[in-house]
CSV table of C-alpha atoms in Angstrom, one decimal:
chain,number,residue,atom,x,y,z
W,1,UNK,CA,-61.7,-81.7,-140.7
W,2,UNK,CA,-58.2,-80.3,-141.3
W,3,UNK,CA,-57.2,-78.7,-138.0
W,4,UNK,CA,-54.2,-77.0,-139.6
W,5,UNK,CA,-56.4,-75.2,-142.1
W,6,UNK,CA,-58.8,-74.1,-139.3
W,7,UNK,CA,-55.9,-72.8,-137.2
W,8,UNK,CA,-54.4,-70.9,-140.2
W,9,UNK,CA,-57.8,-69.3,-140.9
W,10,UNK,CA,-58.7,-68.5,-137.3
W,11,UNK,CA,-55.3,-67.3,-136.0
W,12,UNK,CA,-53.0,-66.3,-138.8
W,13,UNK,CA,-55.2,-64.8,-141.6
W,14,UNK,CA,-55.3,-61.3,-139.9
W,15,UNK,CA,-51.5,-61.1,-139.8
W,16,UNK,CA,-51.6,-60.8,-143.6
W,17,UNK,CA,-53.8,-57.7,-143.5
W,18,UNK,CA,-52.2,-54.3,-144.4
W,19,UNK,CA,-52.0,-51.4,-142.0
W,20,UNK,CA,-50.2,-53.3,-139.3
W,21,UNK,CA,-49.2,-50.3,-137.1
W,22,UNK,CA,-51.3,-50.3,-134.0
W,23,UNK,CA,-50.7,-51.1,-130.3
W,24,UNK,CA,-53.4,-52.3,-127.9
W,25,UNK,CA,-53.1,-52.3,-124.1
W,26,UNK,CA,-55.2,-54.0,-121.4
W,27,UNK,CA,-54.5,-52.9,-117.8
W,28,UNK,CA,-55.9,-54.6,-114.8
W,29,UNK,CA,-55.8,-53.4,-111.2
W,30,UNK,CA,-57.0,-54.8,-107.9
W,31,UNK,CA,-60.1,-53.0,-106.6
W,32,UNK,CA,-59.6,-52.7,-102.8
W,33,UNK,CA,-61.5,-51.5,-99.8
W,34,UNK,CA,-59.2,-49.3,-97.7
W,35,UNK,CA,-60.5,-51.0,-94.5
W,36,UNK,CA,-58.8,-54.2,-95.6
W,37,UNK,CA,-62.0,-56.2,-96.1
W,38,UNK,CA,-64.3,-56.9,-99.0
W,39,UNK,CA,-65.2,-54.4,-101.6
W,40,UNK,CA,-68.6,-52.8,-101.1
W,41,UNK,CA,-71.4,-54.0,-103.5
W,42,UNK,CA,-72.9,-50.5,-103.1
W,43,UNK,CA,-69.7,-48.9,-104.3
W,44,UNK,CA,-69.5,-51.3,-107.3
W,45,UNK,CA,-73.1,-50.5,-108.3
W,46,UNK,CA,-72.4,-46.8,-107.8
W,47,UNK,CA,-69.3,-46.8,-109.9
W,48,UNK,CA,-71.2,-48.3,-112.8
W,49,UNK,CA,-73.8,-45.6,-112.5
W,50,UNK,CA,-71.1,-43.0,-112.2
W,51,UNK,CA,-69.5,-44.1,-115.5
W,52,UNK,CA,-72.9,-44.0,-117.2
W,53,UNK,CA,-73.1,-40.4,-116.1
W,54,UNK,CA,-69.7,-39.7,-117.6
W,55,UNK,CA,-70.4,-40.9,-121.1
W,56,UNK,CA,-70.1,-44.6,-121.0
W,57,UNK,CA,-72.6,-47.1,-122.4
W,58,UNK,CA,-73.2,-50.8,-121.8
W,59,UNK,CA,-71.1,-53.0,-124.0
W,60,UNK,CA,-71.8,-56.3,-122.3
W,61,UNK,CA,-74.0,-57.7,-119.5
W,62,UNK,CA,-73.9,-60.7,-117.2
W,63,UNK,CA,-76.4,-63.5,-117.2
W,64,UNK,CA,-78.7,-61.4,-115.0
W,65,UNK,CA,-78.6,-58.4,-117.3
W,66,UNK,CA,-76.3,-56.3,-115.2
W,67,UNK,CA,-73.8,-54.1,-117.0
W,68,UNK,CA,-70.2,-55.4,-116.6
W,69,UNK,CA,-68.6,-54.1,-119.8
W,70,UNK,CA,-68.8,-50.3,-120.5
W,71,UNK,CA,-67.4,-48.4,-123.4
W,72,UNK,CA,-67.0,-44.7,-124.3
W,73,UNK,CA,-66.8,-42.8,-127.6
W,74,UNK,CA,-63.1,-43.4,-127.9
W,75,UNK,CA,-63.6,-47.1,-127.9
W,76,UNK,CA,-62.0,-47.6,-124.4
W,77,UNK,CA,-63.7,-50.4,-122.5
W,78,UNK,CA,-63.9,-50.5,-118.7
W,79,UNK,CA,-65.0,-53.7,-117.0
W,80,UNK,CA,-64.7,-56.1,-114.0
W,81,UNK,CA,-62.5,-58.9,-115.1
W,82,UNK,CA,-63.8,-62.3,-113.7
W,83,UNK,CA,-64.4,-60.7,-110.3
W,84,UNK,CA,-65.5,-57.4,-108.8
W,85,UNK,CA,-62.1,-57.4,-107.2
W,86,UNK,CA,-60.3,-56.8,-110.5
W,87,UNK,CA,-60.9,-53.8,-112.7
W,88,UNK,CA,-59.7,-53.6,-116.3
W,89,UNK,CA,-59.1,-50.7,-118.7
W,90,UNK,CA,-59.1,-52.2,-122.2
W,91,UNK,CA,-57.8,-49.2,-124.2
W,92,UNK,CA,-58.7,-48.8,-127.9
W,93,UNK,CA,-55.7,-49.5,-130.1
W,94,UNK,CA,-53.8,-46.6,-131.5
W,95,UNK,CA,-50.7,-45.8,-133.6
W,96,UNK,CA,-49.3,-43.6,-130.7
W,97,UNK,CA,-48.9,-45.4,-127.4
W,98,UNK,CA,-48.4,-42.1,-125.6
W,99,UNK,CA,-51.9,-41.0,-126.7
W,100,UNK,CA,-53.2,-44.2,-125.2
W,101,UNK,CA,-51.5,-43.5,-121.9
W,102,UNK,CA,-53.0,-40.0,-121.8
W,103,UNK,CA,-56.4,-41.4,-122.3
W,104,UNK,CA,-55.8,-44.0,-119.6
W,105,UNK,CA,-54.7,-41.6,-116.9
W,106,UNK,CA,-57.7,-39.5,-117.5
W,107,UNK,CA,-60.0,-42.5,-117.1
W,108,UNK,CA,-58.0,-43.8,-114.1
W,109,UNK,CA,-58.4,-40.5,-112.3
W,110,UNK,CA,-62.1,-40.5,-113.1
W,111,UNK,CA,-62.6,-43.9,-111.5
W,112,UNK,CA,-60.2,-43.3,-108.7
W,113,UNK,CA,-61.9,-40.1,-107.7
W,114,UNK,CA,-65.1,-41.9,-107.2
W,115,UNK,CA,-63.6,-44.8,-105.3
W,116,UNK,CA,-61.4,-42.9,-102.9
W,117,UNK,CA,-64.3,-40.7,-101.8
W,118,UNK,CA,-66.0,-43.9,-100.7
W,119,UNK,CA,-63.1,-45.7,-99.0
W,120,UNK,CA,-61.9,-47.7,-101.9
W,121,UNK,CA,-59.0,-47.6,-104.4
W,122,UNK,CA,-57.5,-49.2,-107.4
W,123,UNK,CA,-53.8,-50.2,-106.8
W,124,UNK,CA,-50.9,-51.1,-109.1
W,125,UNK,CA,-50.2,-54.6,-107.8
W,126,UNK,CA,-50.2,-58.0,-109.6
W,127,UNK,CA,-51.8,-59.9,-106.7
W,128,UNK,CA,-54.5,-58.7,-104.4
W,129,UNK,CA,-53.2,-58.1,-100.9
W,130,UNK,CA,-56.7,-58.6,-99.3
W,131,UNK,CA,-57.2,-62.0,-100.8
W,132,UNK,CA,-57.1,-63.8,-97.4
W,133,UNK,CA,-60.0,-61.8,-95.9
W,134,UNK,CA,-62.1,-60.6,-98.9
W,135,UNK,CA,-65.1,-62.1,-100.7
W,136,UNK,CA,-64.5,-63.3,-104.3
W,137,UNK,CA,-67.6,-61.5,-105.7
W,138,UNK,CA,-67.5,-63.4,-109.1
W,139,UNK,CA,-68.8,-61.7,-112.2
W,140,UNK,CA,-71.6,-63.9,-113.7
W,141,UNK,CA,-70.5,-63.5,-117.3
W,142,UNK,CA,-70.9,-66.8,-119.3
W,143,UNK,CA,-67.3,-67.6,-120.0
W,144,UNK,CA,-66.2,-66.6,-116.5
W,145,UNK,CA,-68.9,-69.0,-115.1
W,146,UNK,CA,-67.7,-71.8,-117.2
W,147,UNK,CA,-64.0,-71.3,-116.3
W,148,UNK,CA,-64.8,-71.2,-112.6
W,149,UNK,CA,-66.7,-74.5,-113.0
W,150,UNK,CA,-63.7,-76.0,-114.8
W,151,UNK,CA,-61.1,-74.8,-112.3
W,152,UNK,CA,-63.1,-75.9,-109.3
W,153,UNK,CA,-62.2,-79.5,-110.1
W,154,UNK,CA,-58.5,-79.0,-109.6
W,155,UNK,CA,-57.2,-78.7,-106.0
W,156,UNK,CA,-54.6,-80.5,-104.0
W,157,UNK,CA,-51.4,-82.4,-104.9
W,158,UNK,CA,-49.8,-80.7,-107.9
W,159,UNK,CA,-52.6,-78.1,-107.9
W,160,UNK,CA,-52.8,-75.2,-105.5
W,161,UNK,CA,-56.0,-74.6,-103.5
W,162,UNK,CA,-56.9,-71.2,-104.9
W,163,UNK,CA,-59.3,-72.4,-107.5
W,164,UNK,CA,-60.7,-68.8,-107.7
W,165,UNK,CA,-57.3,-67.4,-108.4
W,166,UNK,CA,-58.3,-65.4,-111.5
W,167,UNK,CA,-60.2,-63.1,-109.2
W,168,UNK,CA,-57.1,-62.0,-107.4
W,169,UNK,CA,-54.5,-61.4,-110.2
W,170,UNK,CA,-53.9,-58.3,-112.3
W,171,UNK,CA,-51.6,-57.9,-115.3
W,172,UNK,CA,-50.9,-55.5,-118.2
W,173,UNK,CA,-51.2,-57.1,-121.6
W,174,UNK,CA,-49.6,-55.6,-124.8
W,175,UNK,CA,-51.0,-56.4,-128.2
W,176,UNK,CA,-48.6,-55.7,-131.1
W,177,UNK,CA,-49.6,-55.6,-134.7
W,178,UNK,CA,-47.1,-57.8,-136.4
W,179,UNK,CA,-47.0,-58.7,-140.1
W,180,UNK,CA,-47.1,-62.4,-141.1
W,181,UNK,CA,-43.5,-62.4,-142.4
W,182,UNK,CA,-42.1,-61.1,-139.1
W,183,UNK,CA,-44.4,-63.1,-136.8
W,184,UNK,CA,-42.1,-66.2,-136.3
W,185,UNK,CA,-39.1,-64.0,-135.4
W,186,UNK,CA,-41.2,-61.8,-133.1
W,187,UNK,CA,-42.7,-64.8,-131.2
W,188,UNK,CA,-39.3,-66.4,-130.8
W,189,UNK,CA,-37.7,-63.1,-129.4
W,190,UNK,CA,-40.5,-62.2,-127.0
W,191,UNK,CA,-40.6,-65.8,-125.7
W,192,UNK,CA,-36.9,-65.7,-125.2
W,193,UNK,CA,-37.2,-62.4,-123.3
W,194,UNK,CA,-39.7,-63.7,-120.8
W,195,UNK,CA,-37.1,-63.7,-118.0
W,196,UNK,CA,-36.1,-60.2,-118.9
W,197,UNK,CA,-39.6,-58.9,-118.4
W,198,UNK,CA,-39.7,-60.9,-115.1
W,199,UNK,CA,-36.6,-59.0,-114.0
W,200,UNK,CA,-38.1,-55.6,-114.9
W,201,UNK,CA,-41.8,-56.0,-114.2
W,202,UNK,CA,-42.4,-58.6,-111.5
W,203,UNK,CA,-44.9,-57.2,-109.0
W,204,UNK,CA,-46.9,-60.1,-107.6
W,205,UNK,CA,-46.0,-61.1,-104.1
W,206,UNK,CA,-47.5,-64.3,-102.7
W,207,UNK,CA,-50.9,-64.3,-100.9
W,208,UNK,CA,-50.5,-63.7,-97.2
W,209,UNK,CA,-52.0,-67.1,-96.5
W,210,UNK,CA,-49.9,-69.0,-99.1
W,211,UNK,CA,-48.1,-72.1,-97.7
W,212,UNK,CA,-45.4,-72.0,-100.4
W,213,UNK,CA,-43.3,-69.8,-102.7
W,214,UNK,CA,-42.8,-67.2,-100.0
W,215,UNK,CA,-39.9,-65.7,-101.9
W,216,UNK,CA,-41.7,-65.4,-105.3
W,217,UNK,CA,-41.6,-62.1,-107.1
W,218,UNK,CA,-44.2,-63.1,-109.6
W,219,UNK,CA,-46.6,-65.4,-107.8
W,220,UNK,CA,-49.0,-65.1,-110.7
W,221,UNK,CA,-46.9,-67.6,-112.7
W,222,UNK,CA,-47.2,-70.3,-110.0
W,223,UNK,CA,-51.0,-69.8,-109.7
W,224,UNK,CA,-51.5,-70.1,-113.5
W,225,UNK,CA,-49.2,-73.1,-114.0
W,226,UNK,CA,-50.4,-75.1,-111.0
W,227,UNK,CA,-54.1,-74.6,-111.6
W,228,UNK,CA,-56.5,-76.6,-113.8
W,229,UNK,CA,-55.0,-74.7,-116.7
W,230,UNK,CA,-51.7,-76.4,-116.0
W,231,UNK,CA,-53.4,-79.7,-116.4
W,232,UNK,CA,-53.7,-78.9,-120.1
W,233,UNK,CA,-51.1,-80.0,-122.7
W,234,UNK,CA,-49.3,-76.7,-123.3
W,235,UNK,CA,-51.7,-73.9,-122.6
W,236,UNK,CA,-49.9,-72.0,-119.8
W,237,UNK,CA,-46.4,-70.8,-118.9
W,238,UNK,CA,-43.4,-69.7,-121.0
W,239,UNK,CA,-43.2,-70.4,-124.7
W,240,UNK,CA,-40.2,-72.4,-125.6
W,241,UNK,CA,-38.5,-73.1,-128.9
W,242,UNK,CA,-37.4,-71.5,-132.2
W,243,UNK,CA,-40.1,-70.5,-134.7
W,244,UNK,CA,-38.7,-70.3,-138.2
W,245,UNK,CA,-42.0,-70.3,-140.2
W,246,UNK,CA,-45.8,-69.9,-139.8
W,247,UNK,CA,-46.0,-73.7,-140.1
W,248,UNK,CA,-44.0,-73.9,-136.9
W,249,UNK,CA,-46.6,-71.7,-135.2
W,250,UNK,CA,-49.4,-73.8,-136.5
W,251,UNK,CA,-47.7,-76.9,-135.2
W,252,UNK,CA,-47.5,-75.2,-131.7
W,253,UNK,CA,-51.1,-74.3,-131.6
W,254,UNK,CA,-52.3,-77.7,-132.9
W,255,UNK,CA,-50.5,-79.3,-129.9
W,256,UNK,CA,-52.4,-77.3,-127.4
W,257,UNK,CA,-55.6,-78.5,-125.6
W,258,UNK,CA,-59.2,-77.9,-126.3
W,259,UNK,CA,-61.1,-78.0,-123.0
W,260,UNK,CA,-64.1,-76.0,-124.0
W,261,UNK,CA,-66.4,-76.3,-127.0
W,262,UNK,CA,-68.6,-73.5,-128.3
W,263,UNK,CA,-71.9,-74.4,-129.9
W,264,UNK,CA,-75.3,-72.7,-130.1
W,265,UNK,CA,-73.9,-69.7,-128.3
W,266,UNK,CA,-72.9,-71.8,-125.3
W,267,UNK,CA,-69.6,-72.9,-123.8
W,268,UNK,CA,-69.3,-76.6,-122.7
W,269,UNK,CA,-66.5,-78.2,-120.7
W,270,UNK,CA,-65.0,-81.2,-122.6
W,271,UNK,CA,-62.3,-83.7,-121.9
W,272,UNK,CA,-59.0,-81.9,-122.6
W,273,UNK,CA,-57.9,-83.1,-126.1
W,274,UNK,CA,-55.1,-81.9,-128.3
W,275,UNK,CA,-56.6,-79.5,-130.8
W,276,UNK,CA,-55.4,-81.4,-133.9
W,277,UNK,CA,-56.9,-84.7,-132.5
W,278,UNK,CA,-60.1,-83.0,-131.4
W,279,UNK,CA,-60.9,-81.7,-134.9
W,280,UNK,CA,-60.0,-85.0,-136.6
W,281,UNK,CA,-62.5,-86.9,-134.4
W,282,UNK,CA,-65.5,-84.9,-133.2
W,283,UNK,CA,-65.1,-81.2,-133.7
W,284,UNK,CA,-67.1,-78.8,-135.8
W,285,UNK,CA,-65.6,-75.4,-137.0
W,286,UNK,CA,-67.6,-73.4,-134.5
W,287,UNK,CA,-66.0,-75.3,-131.6
W,288,UNK,CA,-62.8,-73.3,-132.1
W,289,UNK,CA,-64.7,-70.4,-130.4
W,290,UNK,CA,-64.1,-72.3,-127.2
W,291,UNK,CA,-60.4,-72.6,-127.6
W,292,UNK,CA,-58.5,-70.7,-124.9
W,293,UNK,CA,-54.7,-70.6,-124.2
W,294,UNK,CA,-52.9,-68.7,-121.5
W,295,UNK,CA,-49.3,-68.8,-122.5
W,296,UNK,CA,-47.0,-65.9,-121.5
W,297,UNK,CA,-46.9,-64.9,-125.2
W,298,UNK,CA,-49.9,-65.7,-127.4
W,299,UNK,CA,-51.0,-65.5,-131.0
W,300,UNK,CA,-54.5,-64.1,-130.9
W,301,UNK,CA,-57.5,-64.2,-133.1
W,302,UNK,CA,-57.3,-60.4,-133.3
W,303,UNK,CA,-54.2,-60.7,-135.4
W,304,UNK,CA,-51.9,-59.6,-132.6
W,305,UNK,CA,-48.9,-60.9,-130.8
W,306,UNK,CA,-50.0,-60.6,-127.1
W,307,UNK,CA,-47.4,-60.3,-124.3
W,308,UNK,CA,-49.5,-61.3,-121.3
W,309,UNK,CA,-47.0,-62.3,-118.6
W,310,UNK,CA,-46.2,-58.8,-117.3
W,311,UNK,CA,-47.6,-57.9,-113.9
W,312,UNK,CA,-49.7,-54.8,-113.3
W,313,UNK,CA,-47.3,-52.0,-112.4
W,314,UNK,CA,-47.5,-49.2,-109.9
W,315,UNK,CA,-49.9,-46.8,-111.6
W,316,UNK,CA,-47.3,-44.2,-112.2
W,317,UNK,CA,-45.4,-46.7,-114.4
W,318,UNK,CA,-48.4,-48.5,-115.8
W,319,UNK,CA,-47.3,-48.1,-119.4
W,320,UNK,CA,-43.6,-49.2,-118.9
W,321,UNK,CA,-44.2,-52.8,-120.1
W,322,UNK,CA,-46.2,-51.8,-123.3
W,323,UNK,CA,-43.6,-49.1,-124.1
W,324,UNK,CA,-40.7,-51.6,-123.6
W,325,UNK,CA,-42.4,-54.2,-125.7
W,326,UNK,CA,-43.2,-51.8,-128.5
W,327,UNK,CA,-39.6,-50.4,-128.5
W,328,UNK,CA,-38.1,-53.8,-128.6
W,329,UNK,CA,-40.4,-54.8,-131.4
W,330,UNK,CA,-39.1,-51.9,-133.5
W,331,UNK,CA,-35.6,-52.9,-132.7
W,332,UNK,CA,-36.1,-56.6,-133.5
W,333,UNK,CA,-32.8,-57.3,-135.1
W,334,UNK,CA,-30.7,-55.5,-132.5
W,335,UNK,CA,-32.6,-57.2,-129.7
W,336,UNK,CA,-32.1,-60.6,-131.2
W,337,UNK,CA,-28.3,-60.0,-131.3
W,338,UNK,CA,-28.3,-58.8,-127.7
W,339,UNK,CA,-30.1,-61.9,-126.5
W,340,UNK,CA,-27.9,-64.3,-128.4
W,341,UNK,CA,-24.8,-62.6,-126.9
W,342,UNK,CA,-26.3,-63.0,-123.4
W,343,UNK,CA,-27.2,-66.7,-124.0
W,344,UNK,CA,-23.5,-67.3,-124.9
W,345,UNK,CA,-22.6,-66.5,-121.3
W,346,UNK,CA,-25.0,-69.1,-119.9
W,347,UNK,CA,-23.9,-72.7,-118.9
W,348,UNK,CA,-24.4,-74.9,-122.0
W,349,UNK,CA,-26.9,-77.1,-120.3
W,350,UNK,CA,-29.2,-74.2,-119.9
W,351,UNK,CA,-28.4,-72.2,-123.1
W,352,UNK,CA,-28.9,-75.3,-125.3
W,353,UNK,CA,-31.9,-76.7,-123.4
W,354,UNK,CA,-35.2,-76.8,-125.3
W,355,UNK,CA,-36.7,-75.5,-121.9
W,356,UNK,CA,-34.3,-72.6,-121.7
W,357,UNK,CA,-37.0,-69.9,-121.6
W,358,UNK,CA,-38.9,-71.8,-118.9
W,359,UNK,CA,-35.8,-72.4,-116.8
W,360,UNK,CA,-34.7,-68.7,-116.9
W,361,UNK,CA,-38.2,-67.3,-116.2
W,362,UNK,CA,-38.8,-69.6,-113.2
W,363,UNK,CA,-35.4,-68.6,-111.7
W,364,UNK,CA,-36.3,-65.0,-112.0
W,365,UNK,CA,-39.9,-65.1,-110.7
W,366,UNK,CA,-38.8,-67.3,-107.8
W,367,UNK,CA,-36.2,-64.7,-106.7
W,368,UNK,CA,-33.2,-66.9,-107.6
W,369,UNK,CA,-30.0,-65.4,-109.2
W,370,UNK,CA,-29.3,-66.3,-112.8
W,371,UNK,CA,-26.2,-68.5,-113.5
W,372,UNK,CA,-24.1,-65.6,-114.9
W,373,UNK,CA,-22.3,-62.6,-113.4
W,374,UNK,CA,-24.6,-60.0,-112.0
W,375,UNK,CA,-22.9,-57.3,-114.1
W,376,UNK,CA,-23.7,-59.3,-117.3
W,377,UNK,CA,-27.4,-59.3,-116.4
W,378,UNK,CA,-27.4,-55.6,-115.6
W,379,UNK,CA,-25.6,-54.9,-118.9
W,380,UNK,CA,-28.2,-56.8,-120.9
W,381,UNK,CA,-31.1,-54.9,-119.2
W,382,UNK,CA,-29.5,-51.5,-119.7
W,383,UNK,CA,-28.8,-52.3,-123.4
W,384,UNK,CA,-32.4,-53.5,-124.0
W,385,UNK,CA,-33.9,-50.5,-122.2
W,386,UNK,CA,-31.6,-48.1,-124.1
W,387,UNK,CA,-32.5,-49.8,-127.4
W,388,UNK,CA,-36.2,-49.6,-126.7
W,389,UNK,CA,-35.8,-45.9,-125.8
W,390,UNK,CA,-33.9,-45.1,-129.0
W,391,UNK,CA,-36.4,-46.9,-131.2
W,392,UNK,CA,-39.3,-45.0,-129.6
W,393,UNK,CA,-37.5,-41.7,-129.9
W,394,UNK,CA,-37.1,-42.4,-133.6
W,395,UNK,CA,-40.9,-42.7,-133.9
W,396,UNK,CA,-41.1,-39.1,-132.7
W,397,UNK,CA,-44.4,-39.5,-130.7
W,398,UNK,CA,-43.1,-39.0,-127.1
W,399,UNK,CA,-43.6,-42.7,-126.2
W,400,UNK,CA,-40.0,-43.0,-124.8
W,401,UNK,CA,-41.1,-41.0,-121.7
W,402,UNK,CA,-43.1,-44.1,-120.6
W,403,UNK,CA,-39.8,-46.0,-120.2
W,404,UNK,CA,-38.2,-43.6,-117.7
W,405,UNK,CA,-38.6,-45.9,-114.6
W,406,UNK,CA,-36.7,-48.8,-116.3
W,407,UNK,CA,-33.2,-47.4,-116.3
W,408,UNK,CA,-33.1,-47.4,-112.5
W,409,UNK,CA,-34.6,-50.9,-112.4
W,410,UNK,CA,-32.0,-52.2,-114.8
W,411,UNK,CA,-29.1,-50.6,-113.0
W,412,UNK,CA,-30.1,-52.0,-109.7
W,413,UNK,CA,-31.7,-55.3,-110.8
W,414,UNK,CA,-34.8,-54.2,-109.2
W,415,UNK,CA,-38.5,-54.5,-109.8
W,416,UNK,CA,-41.7,-53.3,-108.0
W,417,UNK,CA,-42.0,-56.6,-106.1
W,418,UNK,CA,-38.5,-56.3,-104.7
W,419,UNK,CA,-39.1,-52.6,-103.9
W,420,UNK,CA,-42.3,-53.4,-102.0
W,421,UNK,CA,-40.6,-56.2,-100.0
W,422,UNK,CA,-37.8,-53.8,-99.0
W,423,UNK,CA,-40.2,-51.2,-97.8
W,424,UNK,CA,-42.3,-53.7,-95.8
W,425,UNK,CA,-39.1,-55.1,-94.3
W,426,UNK,CA,-38.2,-51.7,-93.1
W,427,UNK,CA,-41.4,-51.5,-91.2
W,428,UNK,CA,-43.5,-49.4,-93.6
W,429,UNK,CA,-47.2,-50.2,-93.6
W,430,UNK,CA,-48.9,-52.0,-96.4
W,431,UNK,CA,-51.4,-49.2,-96.5
W,432,UNK,CA,-48.7,-46.7,-97.3
W,433,UNK,CA,-47.1,-48.8,-100.0
W,434,UNK,CA,-50.5,-49.3,-101.5
W,435,UNK,CA,-51.2,-45.6,-101.5
W,436,UNK,CA,-47.9,-45.0,-103.4
W,437,UNK,CA,-48.5,-47.8,-105.9
W,438,UNK,CA,-52.0,-46.3,-106.6
W,439,UNK,CA,-50.6,-42.7,-107.1
W,440,UNK,CA,-50.1,-41.8,-110.8
W,441,UNK,CA,-47.5,-39.2,-109.7
W,442,UNK,CA,-45.4,-41.8,-107.9
W,443,UNK,CA,-42.9,-43.5,-110.3
W,444,UNK,CA,-40.5,-46.3,-109.5
């Protein structure tokens, strides 16, 4: 079987479709008990019933027949992602990101009203602060079950001990409709900007019981890359390199690992094998349904460029990452020029390194200063935020309002993780910070 033809069909064909003008957003948030312990199973069941009463219908069940995916008439899907500790709003794609945000905040308030009356809350954090004393409460959905089985085999040495880590992480994922001709440039740019998004959006402090990485601002990166997924060829972490054609993208995907197959409506764990090798030797076309990759920027089967490395934000700024990504996409040429100018200020051994994107991202998420003048970094961030704002203003849909928090973050080289650390260092309680990060009126 020709793996390249299969990849082209499965991953690139939709990028040739017309009407490429939508943005999709998935927003995850920790679901927390205000007493600091495990979430209540009674509250979980009650929330599902409450959503049924408010117009939602079942869109997917677990292996026991319990509803875990619910959808409304707008096509917005609410679910528990991997665990009952992680709640997701998968918003239906739209031409107007501001309209998506309006729908989200109505749904958020609907869910939050139910939870807070019962001593629970959603919260805008990228890591769950109750990890060390709460139950995992896994969702028994087939793919989640298979991934838990796979991850359980990797602990110790290079691998961290949190094999259930997907239960405790929350992110915001942006899906951009990109046409095939633009896709190589867009992938190259958003991969190069991985460290920029780390500077603006890091919001994942280490678990309280973590033995390492105590200064990390985006602990999520470490957990992904030092898990069983990090054992795979190139399925996690920053994307590196220059993509000049669709063939370059096909090359990249073919070098990734297959670790699941999908046959007869079932997932099966297999020995990790490069995708191109797997389909030359034993694969059948349906097996591609088991392919999973978790890079910081991904090419999806939906025909979208997915930016998936941005942490969940304080709820009042939940849409800052999607708005930034959308604005940058519409200012592609200008953003490319700004990034090239910045790279010219880096030491040559980093600027010219094939691993440049990985080096810069890891410095940022570990709380280390970049090897350039601080004012140069601030200038880059301000120019990029200003560019994104202008490009959204030109669309005339009001989307630029979602970027308001980023000017202060750029000016002060701050992000929600740093802000949270500063407040906790001053003696403020975690409970108060959590309350602010859960409040849609509180914007940082």
